[in-house]
Structure formats: structure tokens, C-alpha cells
């Protein structure tokens, strides 16, 4: 996506009339890297890269690292070639979640009509807050000021009449800025962008559009609907045509529930030993179970992700006999799924577990007759110990590496 110029004047270039612009998109700038800089201020001004230490992918990069071409989702090996002087840090997802909760608490003071869409971004509909706090533009400025003051991390804010344009505006406001796109400027703003800026246009769709000479949003808007239907299908063609003209009826959906939780481990060396993979699954199941219990959720389906050394990726899933938040139940299903996967001779590069189809633990879900109450109490007691003394102090004995004190030396993890 192209970026707007960085100057303050450019960020105001679409005007100051925020009438009808009640949708705000708040996006934290290079969030994981910003949190690391918050805790390690001596690294400010240096290229900081958060992600797997050896063979994982980049989770976040500071703007100093981005100047070298480093970006999120890039293999860490590639990032090291582009930026050998970079400071590479492992992810600390518990810390990021803590700061995220602080940020979302600030946003919740503005309005209950808030939709958190990831750990570092949210939409707000501030129509009901205008009388109390001032105009949408004033609210956007208040949010940026308060988030910085209370959490120490920067946020960019987009203000517009629709979710789609508000998200684009916040992207153009980065880093650490605010951009208002007035309602009357919506179409000119959109038509100034490349076609890849449209929501839902990934690499494949962009390639199809560009093959037909459609390089900008203006090109899509000018294309007759029947032609877009032939290129992309009726549903996708209709959606892109509407977005190109600023039509986006989606509302901010408060109380959006996370649909899944999971964790993945990328190995420093490809693994062929199934016993090692099963130990990894046990560790991952305990992480998922702890997150479910912390959020008051149960999972009805467990899935695994297996990526071979040649990057062939397989996924398998299984519906559980009854929803659960226990690691024992999650790992039992995960190991049974792994047993059905043929491990290639050159081994496994990445292994992940995901808890899906989440339900509220307070919804009165019927437990199975053979559920062991002692096991449930034991896992909840472990939560309390870890919360007080740290996650490393208590774990199943089979996960302790006596030589290094770590379950899987050299591996990098990604929680989502």
C-alpha cells in the first residue's frame, strides 16, 4: 500500500470537516517493537526486529529496521541479511497482551461501541461520544495523547465515514499520526490509491486486475460491473466496485469474540523424532489451555498445523466430545491428529496447535461424565503459580531440559 507524505501538513490535506466521520481506526505503530523499546529505552534509534531467533518470521520491526527493507512476516534469515546490525529480540507475547489491555482500556473510556480486531488495533464508532468529548477529530487527538501518556507507546488514528476508509487513513497517518478523510473527500482519496489498497485485494486478485490494466482504485471504479464480475466473480466484483466508490455498510461490532487461540513453534533444526514433536504439542496445549482459562473460554475443536522442511503445510482438525479448557484434552486430540500425519524423511520445520470454535465458559456447557475434577483443579492451580512466579517455574516434567532449562532449545514461538 502506498503511503501518504509524512508531514503534518499532508496529514491535514484532506480537510478538517469531520461531519459524518464517526468511525475511528486506532492502530498501534510497530506494536511489538514499540513495547520492546518501552522496556529497553537504550535501544531507541537502533533497528529493532522482533521474531524468531533463527528460522521463524519477523513479527514486528521498528521504523529504523524498515529503512533496511525489513518487514513483518519476512523470514528472520532474510531480515538478518538485509539488516545484520539489527537488534533481534524474541517475542514476549504476555507483555504485549498486557500493554494491549491498557490501550483498549483507554479506548473503552471513549465509547462501548468498540471492535477490537487484533492485539494492536480497534475500530470505534464515536457518534454517541461527540456531545461528551467533542468532535470525532478532537476525540482522535485525545486518544493519541492518552494512549501515549498512559502506556508509553504511539498510536496512529484514522477518522472517516466508513471502516474501510478509516483503516486506510490510519495506515497513511503512520508513524504516530492522525488523518481525517472527510465524507466529501472519500472518493477522491480512494481514487488516489493503488488497487492493492482495497480491502480483500491480495496478491492473486491484484495480479488479475493488473492483467486487465486496472492499476488504481480509480480504474476499478471506472470499470463496468459486468466486466468485474467476469474477472473476479459476482460477489467479489460487486464488493470491490462498492469499496472503490466508498460504499462500506459494515458497522462497528462491539464485543467481538476471539474465534480461536493458538501457538506455533518453528524449530532451529528440522525435527524427525515423533517423541520430540509430542513434547512440543504438550507444551503448546498447556499454553492454549492457560489462555482459554484466562479468557473464560472453552474450545470445541482442536487443530494442528504441520509444516515440513520443504514448506509443504498440512492442517488437521477434530471436534472434541465436549468443550474444554484443559491441556490434557487438547494434547490428547492434537497427538491423535499428529499420529495420522506422515512425517517426511527430512522432518518438520514448524508445528502448531490451535483451539477453535470458542465458547464462553459461563454458558452452561455440559461436561463429559468422565471428566476428572482433580485434573481441572491441578491445571488451575498451575495458572496461579505461574501468574505469581513466572511461566517457567512450573511445567510438566517431560518438558524440562535438564541441560539448558528449556523445553525446546533453539526453537522460536509465535502466539496468536
Short mmCIF file of C-alpha atoms in Angstrom, two decimals:
data_model
loop_
_atom_site.label_atom_id
_atom_site.label_comp_id
_atom_site.label_asym_id
_atom_site.label_seq_id
_atom_site.Cartn_x
_atom_site.Cartn_y
_atom_site.Cartn_z
CA UNK A 1 0.00 0.00 0.00
CA UNK A 2 1.35 3.44 -0.84
CA UNK A 3 1.85 5.87 2.00
CA UNK A 4 0.77 9.47 2.28
CA UNK A 5 3.54 12.02 2.78
CA UNK A 6 4.69 12.17 6.38
CA UNK A 7 4.42 15.90 7.05
CA UNK A 8 1.82 17.28 9.42
CA UNK A 9 0.52 19.47 6.61
CA UNK A 10 -0.01 16.45 4.39
CA UNK A 11 -1.88 14.67 7.17
CA UNK A 12 -4.35 17.56 7.20
CA UNK A 13 -4.53 17.85 3.43
CA UNK A 14 -7.95 16.24 3.17
CA UNK A 15 -9.52 18.98 5.32
CA UNK A 16 -10.86 19.48 8.81
CA UNK A 17 -14.60 18.91 8.26
CA UNK A 18 -15.32 15.74 10.22
CA UNK A 19 -19.11 15.93 9.83
CA UNK A 20 -20.39 12.38 9.48
CA UNK A 21 -16.96 10.90 10.17
CA UNK A 22 -17.82 8.93 13.28
CA UNK A 23 -15.66 5.85 12.57
CA UNK A 24 -12.16 5.79 14.04
CA UNK A 25 -9.49 3.16 13.41
CA UNK A 26 -6.76 3.09 16.06
CA UNK A 27 -3.60 1.24 15.07
CA UNK A 28 -0.52 0.89 17.26
CA UNK A 29 2.73 1.68 15.46
CA UNK A 30 5.09 -1.33 15.10
CA UNK A 31 3.45 -2.51 18.31
CA UNK A 32 5.72 -5.35 19.43
CA UNK A 33 8.83 -3.31 18.65
CA UNK A 34 7.34 -0.27 20.42
CA UNK A 35 6.77 -2.31 23.59
CA UNK A 36 10.34 -3.61 23.47
CA UNK A 37 11.61 -0.03 23.15
CA UNK A 38 9.39 0.98 26.05
CA UNK A 39 11.07 -1.61 28.27
CA UNK A 40 14.56 -1.12 26.76
CA UNK A 41 14.88 2.60 26.01
CA UNK A 42 18.60 2.21 25.37
CA UNK A 43 17.65 0.63 22.02
CA UNK A 44 15.84 3.72 20.71
CA UNK A 45 17.21 4.82 17.37
CA UNK A 46 18.53 1.34 16.55
CA UNK A 47 16.92 -1.15 14.14
CA UNK A 48 14.93 -3.47 16.41
CA UNK A 49 13.43 -6.66 14.97
CA UNK A 50 11.07 -8.89 16.94
CA UNK A 51 10.57 -12.50 15.91
CA UNK A 52 12.02 -15.99 15.81
CA UNK A 53 15.68 -16.01 16.71
CA UNK A 54 16.75 -18.39 13.97
CA UNK A 55 14.21 -19.74 11.49
CA UNK A 56 10.97 -18.02 12.37
CA UNK A 57 9.43 -14.94 10.82
CA UNK A 58 9.57 -11.28 11.76
CA UNK A 59 6.66 -10.26 13.99
CA UNK A 60 7.47 -6.54 14.05
CA UNK A 61 10.21 -4.18 13.00
CA UNK A 62 11.00 -0.67 14.19
CA UNK A 63 10.98 2.07 11.58
CA UNK A 64 14.78 2.12 11.69
CA UNK A 65 14.73 -1.56 10.66
CA UNK A 66 12.12 -0.92 7.99
CA UNK A 67 14.52 1.52 6.34
CA UNK A 68 16.66 -1.54 5.50
CA UNK A 69 13.69 -3.31 3.89
CA UNK A 70 12.75 -5.45 6.89
CA UNK A 71 9.03 -6.01 7.37
CA UNK A 72 6.66 -8.29 9.28
CA UNK A 73 6.12 -11.86 8.01
CA UNK A 74 9.61 -11.83 6.44
CA UNK A 75 11.82 -14.84 7.29
CA UNK A 76 14.27 -13.90 10.02
CA UNK A 77 17.10 -15.27 7.91
CA UNK A 78 16.26 -12.72 5.21
CA UNK A 79 15.99 -9.93 7.78
CA UNK A 80 19.49 -10.76 9.06
CA UNK A 81 20.89 -10.44 5.55
CA UNK A 82 19.17 -7.10 4.99
CA UNK A 83 20.00 -5.71 8.42
CA UNK A 84 22.94 -7.54 10.02
CA UNK A 85 23.36 -4.71 12.53
CA UNK A 86 19.78 -5.13 13.74
CA UNK A 87 18.89 -5.99 17.33
CA UNK A 88 16.92 -9.26 17.11
CA UNK A 89 14.65 -9.95 20.08
CA UNK A 90 12.39 -12.91 20.87
CA UNK A 91 8.70 -12.16 21.17
CA UNK A 92 7.17 -11.65 24.64
CA UNK A 93 3.50 -12.16 23.94
CA UNK A 94 2.42 -11.97 27.57
CA UNK A 95 3.94 -8.47 27.80
CA UNK A 96 2.33 -7.38 24.52
CA UNK A 97 -1.06 -8.62 25.74
CA UNK A 98 -0.60 -6.64 28.96
CA UNK A 99 0.06 -3.37 27.10
CA UNK A 100 -2.75 -4.14 24.66
CA UNK A 101 -5.20 -4.38 27.56
CA UNK A 102 -4.04 -0.97 28.78
CA UNK A 103 -4.58 0.53 25.33
CA UNK A 104 -8.03 -0.99 24.95
CA UNK A 105 -8.97 0.31 28.39
CA UNK A 106 -8.25 3.84 27.14
CA UNK A 107 -10.42 3.29 24.06
CA UNK A 108 -13.24 1.85 26.18
CA UNK A 109 -13.41 5.17 28.01
CA UNK A 110 -14.49 6.81 24.76
CA UNK A 111 -17.36 4.51 23.81
CA UNK A 112 -18.66 0.98 24.36
CA UNK A 113 -19.12 0.73 20.58
CA UNK A 114 -15.61 -0.64 20.09
CA UNK A 115 -14.47 -3.59 17.99
CA UNK A 116 -11.01 -4.93 18.78
CA UNK A 117 -9.80 -6.71 15.65
CA UNK A 118 -6.32 -7.71 16.81
CA UNK A 119 -3.92 -7.21 19.67
CA UNK A 120 -2.90 -3.79 18.33
CA UNK A 121 -5.88 -2.29 16.51
CA UNK A 122 -9.55 -1.46 17.02
CA UNK A 123 -12.47 0.35 15.41
CA UNK A 124 -14.66 2.78 17.34
CA UNK A 125 -17.98 4.41 16.44
CA UNK A 126 -17.88 7.68 18.38
CA UNK A 127 -21.30 9.02 17.37
CA UNK A 128 -22.53 8.66 20.95
CA UNK A 129 -19.43 10.32 22.44
CA UNK A 130 -19.47 13.58 20.48
CA UNK A 131 -21.64 15.52 22.92
CA UNK A 132 -19.44 14.47 25.85
CA UNK A 133 -15.96 14.65 24.30
CA UNK A 134 -16.19 16.88 21.25
CA UNK A 135 -15.88 16.25 17.54
CA UNK A 136 -14.51 12.98 16.10
CA UNK A 137 -11.28 14.77 15.21
CA UNK A 138 -10.98 16.04 18.79
CA UNK A 139 -11.59 12.50 20.07
CA UNK A 140 -8.90 11.13 17.78
CA UNK A 141 -6.40 13.62 19.16
CA UNK A 142 -7.43 12.76 22.73
CA UNK A 143 -6.91 9.04 22.04
CA UNK A 144 -3.40 9.55 20.69
CA UNK A 145 -2.45 11.77 23.61
CA UNK A 146 -3.90 9.48 26.30
CA UNK A 147 -2.52 6.23 24.85
CA UNK A 148 0.96 7.77 24.74
CA UNK A 149 0.67 9.22 28.25
CA UNK A 150 -0.69 6.09 29.91
CA UNK A 151 1.13 3.31 28.06
CA UNK A 152 4.19 4.97 26.55
CA UNK A 153 3.57 3.59 23.06
CA UNK A 154 2.47 5.54 19.96
CA UNK A 155 -0.82 5.12 18.13
CA UNK A 156 -1.97 6.31 14.72
CA UNK A 157 -5.63 7.18 14.17
CA UNK A 158 -7.75 7.31 11.03
CA UNK A 159 -11.05 9.20 11.06
CA UNK A 160 -13.61 8.63 8.30
CA UNK A 161 -17.19 7.80 7.47
CA UNK A 162 -16.63 4.04 6.97
CA UNK A 163 -14.48 1.29 8.46
CA UNK A 164 -12.65 0.69 5.18
CA UNK A 165 -11.59 4.31 4.74
CA UNK A 166 -10.79 4.78 8.44
CA UNK A 167 -8.36 1.83 8.28
CA UNK A 168 -6.71 3.24 5.17
CA UNK A 169 -6.46 6.63 6.85
CA UNK A 170 -4.68 5.24 9.91
CA UNK A 171 -2.20 3.42 7.66
CA UNK A 172 -1.46 6.69 5.86
CA UNK A 173 -1.08 8.51 9.18
CA UNK A 174 1.78 6.28 10.31
CA UNK A 175 4.03 6.70 12.08
CA UNK A 176 2.48 8.34 15.13
CA UNK A 177 -0.05 10.49 13.28
CA UNK A 178 -3.70 11.24 12.62
CA UNK A 179 -5.51 11.55 9.30
CA UNK A 180 -9.09 12.67 8.71
CA UNK A 181 -10.78 11.83 5.42
CA UNK A 182 -13.94 13.96 5.25
CA UNK A 183 -17.02 12.35 3.74
CA UNK A 184 -16.92 14.59 0.68
CA UNK A 185 -13.25 13.68 0.13
CA UNK A 186 -13.79 9.91 0.41
CA UNK A 187 -13.95 9.14 -3.31
CA UNK A 188 -11.04 11.42 -4.32
CA UNK A 189 -8.95 9.89 -1.50
CA UNK A 190 -9.74 6.34 -2.60
CA UNK A 191 -9.15 7.08 -6.28
CA UNK A 192 -5.64 8.35 -5.47
CA UNK A 193 -4.60 4.90 -4.21
CA UNK A 194 -3.22 1.79 -5.93
CA UNK A 195 -5.63 -1.08 -6.39
CA UNK A 196 -3.88 -3.11 -3.68
CA UNK A 197 -5.22 -0.68 -1.06
CA UNK A 198 -8.74 -2.08 -1.41
CA UNK A 199 -9.84 -4.42 1.35
CA UNK A 200 -9.71 -8.02 0.13
CA UNK A 201 -7.23 -7.43 -2.71
CA UNK A 202 -4.32 -9.77 -2.11
CA UNK A 203 -1.55 -10.79 -4.47
CA UNK A 204 -3.70 -13.05 -6.64
CA UNK A 205 -6.58 -10.61 -7.03
CA UNK A 206 -4.20 -7.73 -7.70
CA UNK A 207 -2.47 -9.77 -10.40
CA UNK A 208 -5.83 -10.48 -12.08
CA UNK A 209 -6.80 -6.82 -12.01
CA UNK A 210 -3.43 -5.64 -13.27
CA UNK A 211 -3.58 -8.12 -16.15
CA UNK A 212 -6.71 -6.26 -17.25
CA UNK A 213 -4.99 -2.89 -16.90
CA UNK A 214 -6.57 -1.96 -13.55
CA UNK A 215 -3.72 -0.48 -11.51
CA UNK A 216 -5.57 2.02 -9.31
CA UNK A 217 -8.77 2.20 -7.31
CA UNK A 218 -9.96 4.78 -9.84
CA UNK A 219 -9.52 2.16 -12.58
CA UNK A 220 -11.72 -0.30 -10.66
CA UNK A 221 -14.37 2.37 -10.07
CA UNK A 222 -14.47 3.18 -13.78
CA UNK A 223 -14.82 -0.46 -14.86
CA UNK A 224 -18.38 -1.64 -15.66
CA UNK A 225 -19.74 -4.12 -13.14
CA UNK A 226 -20.27 -6.92 -15.70
CA UNK A 227 -16.57 -6.78 -16.56
CA UNK A 228 -15.57 -7.01 -12.87
CA UNK A 229 -17.97 -9.95 -12.45
CA UNK A 230 -16.24 -11.77 -15.30
CA UNK A 231 -12.79 -11.10 -13.84
CA UNK A 232 -13.46 -11.89 -10.18
CA UNK A 233 -16.89 -13.46 -9.83
CA UNK A 234 -20.13 -11.70 -8.97
CA UNK A 235 -19.65 -11.39 -5.19
CA UNK A 236 -16.01 -10.24 -5.24
CA UNK A 237 -16.56 -7.94 -8.20
CA UNK A 238 -19.57 -6.30 -6.54
CA UNK A 239 -17.70 -5.81 -3.27
CA UNK A 240 -14.65 -4.19 -4.87
CA UNK A 241 -16.81 -1.91 -7.01
CA UNK A 242 -18.65 -0.67 -3.92
CA UNK A 243 -15.46 -0.16 -1.93
CA UNK A 244 -13.93 1.76 -4.84
CA UNK A 245 -16.86 4.20 -4.57
CA UNK A 246 -16.61 4.47 -0.78
CA UNK A 247 -19.58 2.19 -0.05
CA UNK A 248 -18.99 0.08 3.05
CA UNK A 249 -22.08 -0.76 5.14
CA UNK A 250 -20.18 -2.71 7.81
CA UNK A 251 -20.87 -1.46 11.32
CA UNK A 252 -18.51 -1.46 14.28
CA UNK A 253 -19.32 -4.71 16.11
CA UNK A 254 -18.72 -4.34 19.87
CA UNK A 255 -17.99 -7.41 21.94
CA UNK A 256 -16.38 -9.23 19.04
CA UNK A 257 -15.27 -12.59 20.44
CA UNK A 258 -11.92 -14.11 19.54
CA UNK A 259 -12.62 -17.14 17.35
CA UNK A 260 -9.51 -19.11 18.19
CA UNK A 261 -6.27 -19.13 20.17
CA UNK A 262 -3.14 -20.94 19.18
CA UNK A 263 0.63 -21.16 19.23
CA UNK A 264 3.26 -22.31 16.75
CA UNK A 265 6.86 -23.41 17.20
CA UNK A 266 9.47 -23.00 14.47
CA UNK A 267 12.42 -25.34 15.06
CA UNK A 268 16.07 -24.33 14.75
CA UNK A 269 16.66 -27.69 13.02
CA UNK A 270 14.10 -29.87 11.26
CA UNK A 271 12.66 -32.50 13.62
CA UNK A 272 12.09 -36.13 12.62
CA UNK A 273 11.64 -37.62 16.10
CA UNK A 274 7.93 -38.00 16.90
CA UNK A 275 8.62 -38.05 20.62
CA UNK A 276 10.06 -34.53 20.34
CA UNK A 277 7.03 -33.39 18.36
CA UNK A 278 4.71 -34.83 21.01
CA UNK A 279 6.58 -32.93 23.72
CA UNK A 280 6.09 -29.76 21.70
CA UNK A 281 2.37 -30.48 21.44
CA UNK A 282 2.18 -30.90 25.21
CA UNK A 283 3.86 -27.55 25.80
CA UNK A 284 1.58 -25.87 23.25
CA UNK A 285 -1.53 -27.47 24.74
CA UNK A 286 -0.64 -26.04 28.15
CA UNK A 287 -0.19 -22.57 26.63
CA UNK A 288 -3.57 -22.80 24.87
CA UNK A 289 -5.32 -24.13 27.97
CA UNK A 290 -3.94 -21.33 30.14
CA UNK A 291 -5.07 -18.69 27.65
CA UNK A 292 -8.55 -20.21 27.43
CA UNK A 293 -8.93 -20.23 31.21
CA UNK A 294 -7.64 -16.65 31.48
CA UNK A 295 -10.23 -15.52 28.93
CA UNK A 296 -13.05 -17.62 30.39
CA UNK A 297 -13.43 -19.60 27.16
CA UNK A 298 -13.75 -23.26 26.12
CA UNK A 299 -12.72 -24.85 22.85
CA UNK A 300 -14.89 -27.26 20.89
CA UNK A 301 -12.35 -28.07 18.15
CA UNK A 302 -8.61 -28.66 18.18
CA UNK A 303 -6.46 -28.33 15.07
CA UNK A 304 -2.77 -28.83 14.33
CA UNK A 305 -0.53 -27.29 11.68
CA UNK A 306 2.49 -29.21 10.40
CA UNK A 307 4.99 -27.58 8.05
CA UNK A 308 7.57 -29.90 6.52
CA UNK A 309 11.16 -28.97 5.69
CA UNK A 310 10.15 -28.32 2.06
CA UNK A 311 7.44 -25.87 3.31
CA UNK A 312 4.59 -28.28 2.49
CA UNK A 313 1.97 -27.38 5.11
CA UNK A 314 -0.77 -29.68 6.42
CA UNK A 315 -3.64 -28.90 8.77
CA UNK A 316 -5.85 -31.38 10.61
CA UNK A 317 -8.73 -30.73 12.99
CA UNK A 318 -11.01 -32.68 15.32
CA UNK A 319 -14.22 -31.84 17.17
CA UNK A 320 -13.97 -32.73 20.85
CA UNK A 321 -16.52 -34.88 22.73
CA UNK A 322 -17.22 -31.82 24.90
CA UNK A 323 -15.84 -28.24 25.03
CA UNK A 324 -12.80 -27.90 27.31
CA UNK A 325 -10.14 -25.56 28.62
CA UNK A 326 -7.81 -28.32 29.82
CA UNK A 327 -4.39 -29.02 28.31
CA UNK A 328 -4.93 -32.77 28.82
CA UNK A 329 -7.90 -32.79 26.47
CA UNK A 330 -6.23 -30.52 23.93
CA UNK A 331 -3.00 -32.51 23.75
CA UNK A 332 -4.86 -35.83 23.53
CA UNK A 333 -6.66 -34.63 20.42
CA UNK A 334 -3.52 -32.99 18.99
CA UNK A 335 -1.42 -36.14 19.39
CA UNK A 336 -4.09 -38.26 17.76
CA UNK A 337 -4.15 -35.83 14.82
CA UNK A 338 -0.35 -35.91 14.54
CA UNK A 339 -0.44 -39.73 14.53
CA UNK A 340 -2.35 -39.53 11.26
CA UNK A 341 0.31 -37.37 9.58
CA UNK A 342 3.17 -38.98 7.68
CA UNK A 343 6.39 -37.19 8.63
CA UNK A 344 8.66 -36.63 5.66
CA UNK A 345 12.18 -38.03 5.82
CA UNK A 346 13.72 -34.56 6.11
CA UNK A 347 11.49 -33.70 9.04
CA UNK A 348 9.21 -30.96 10.37
CA UNK A 349 10.06 -27.29 10.30
CA UNK A 350 7.06 -25.91 12.21
CA UNK A 351 4.37 -27.36 14.46
CA UNK A 352 1.33 -25.58 15.85
CA UNK A 353 -1.82 -26.19 17.89
CA UNK A 354 -4.97 -24.08 17.69
CA UNK A 355 -8.10 -24.13 19.85
CA UNK A 356 -11.09 -23.23 17.66
CA UNK A 357 -14.87 -22.77 17.88
CA UNK A 358 -14.58 -20.98 21.20
CA UNK A 359 -17.49 -20.82 23.66
CA UNK A 360 -17.96 -18.88 26.86
CA UNK A 361 -17.15 -20.99 29.92
CA UNK A 362 -20.15 -19.39 31.62
CA UNK A 363 -22.61 -20.59 29.01
CA UNK A 364 -23.59 -23.71 30.95
CA UNK A 365 -21.85 -26.19 28.64
CA UNK A 366 -22.41 -29.81 29.66
CA UNK A 367 -19.22 -31.59 30.75
CA UNK A 368 -18.49 -35.19 29.92
CA UNK A 369 -19.36 -37.79 32.58
CA UNK A 370 -15.77 -38.99 32.89
CA UNK A 371 -14.22 -35.54 33.37
CA UNK A 372 -11.59 -35.64 36.13
CA UNK A 373 -12.16 -32.74 38.58
CA UNK A 374 -8.69 -33.26 40.09
CA UNK A 375 -7.05 -32.59 36.73
CA UNK A 376 -9.04 -29.39 36.29
CA UNK A 377 -8.09 -28.19 39.77
CA UNK A 378 -4.43 -29.04 39.13
CA UNK A 379 -4.26 -27.02 35.91
CA UNK A 380 -5.99 -24.04 37.51
CA UNK A 381 -3.55 -24.22 40.44
CA UNK A 382 -0.69 -24.13 37.92
CA UNK A 383 -2.17 -20.93 36.48
CA UNK A 384 -1.97 -19.28 39.89
CA UNK A 385 1.64 -20.30 40.49
CA UNK A 386 2.75 -19.12 37.04
CA UNK A 387 0.92 -15.82 37.42
CA UNK A 388 2.83 -15.13 40.63
CA UNK A 389 6.29 -16.51 39.85
CA UNK A 390 6.50 -16.64 36.04
CA UNK A 391 5.69 -19.16 33.35
CA UNK A 392 8.99 -21.02 33.61
CA UNK A 393 8.74 -22.09 37.24
CA UNK A 394 6.15 -24.83 36.76
CA UNK A 395 5.68 -27.22 33.85
CA UNK A 396 5.24 -30.93 33.19
CA UNK A 397 8.43 -32.87 33.98
CA UNK A 398 8.73 -34.15 30.42
CA UNK A 399 9.16 -30.57 29.18
CA UNK A 400 12.19 -29.75 31.32
CA UNK A 401 15.55 -29.87 29.55
CA UNK A 402 18.00 -30.54 32.39
CA UNK A 403 20.98 -29.22 30.48
CA UNK A 404 19.56 -25.88 29.38
CA UNK A 405 16.44 -25.36 31.47
CA UNK A 406 14.26 -25.05 28.38
CA UNK A 407 11.83 -27.43 26.78
CA UNK A 408 12.97 -26.84 23.22
CA UNK A 409 16.32 -25.04 22.92
CA UNK A 410 16.73 -23.12 19.69
CA UNK A 411 13.02 -23.05 18.85
CA UNK A 412 11.05 -19.87 18.36
CA UNK A 413 7.37 -19.45 19.20
CA UNK A 414 4.53 -17.40 17.84
CA UNK A 415 1.28 -16.98 19.80
CA UNK A 416 -1.87 -15.71 18.14
#
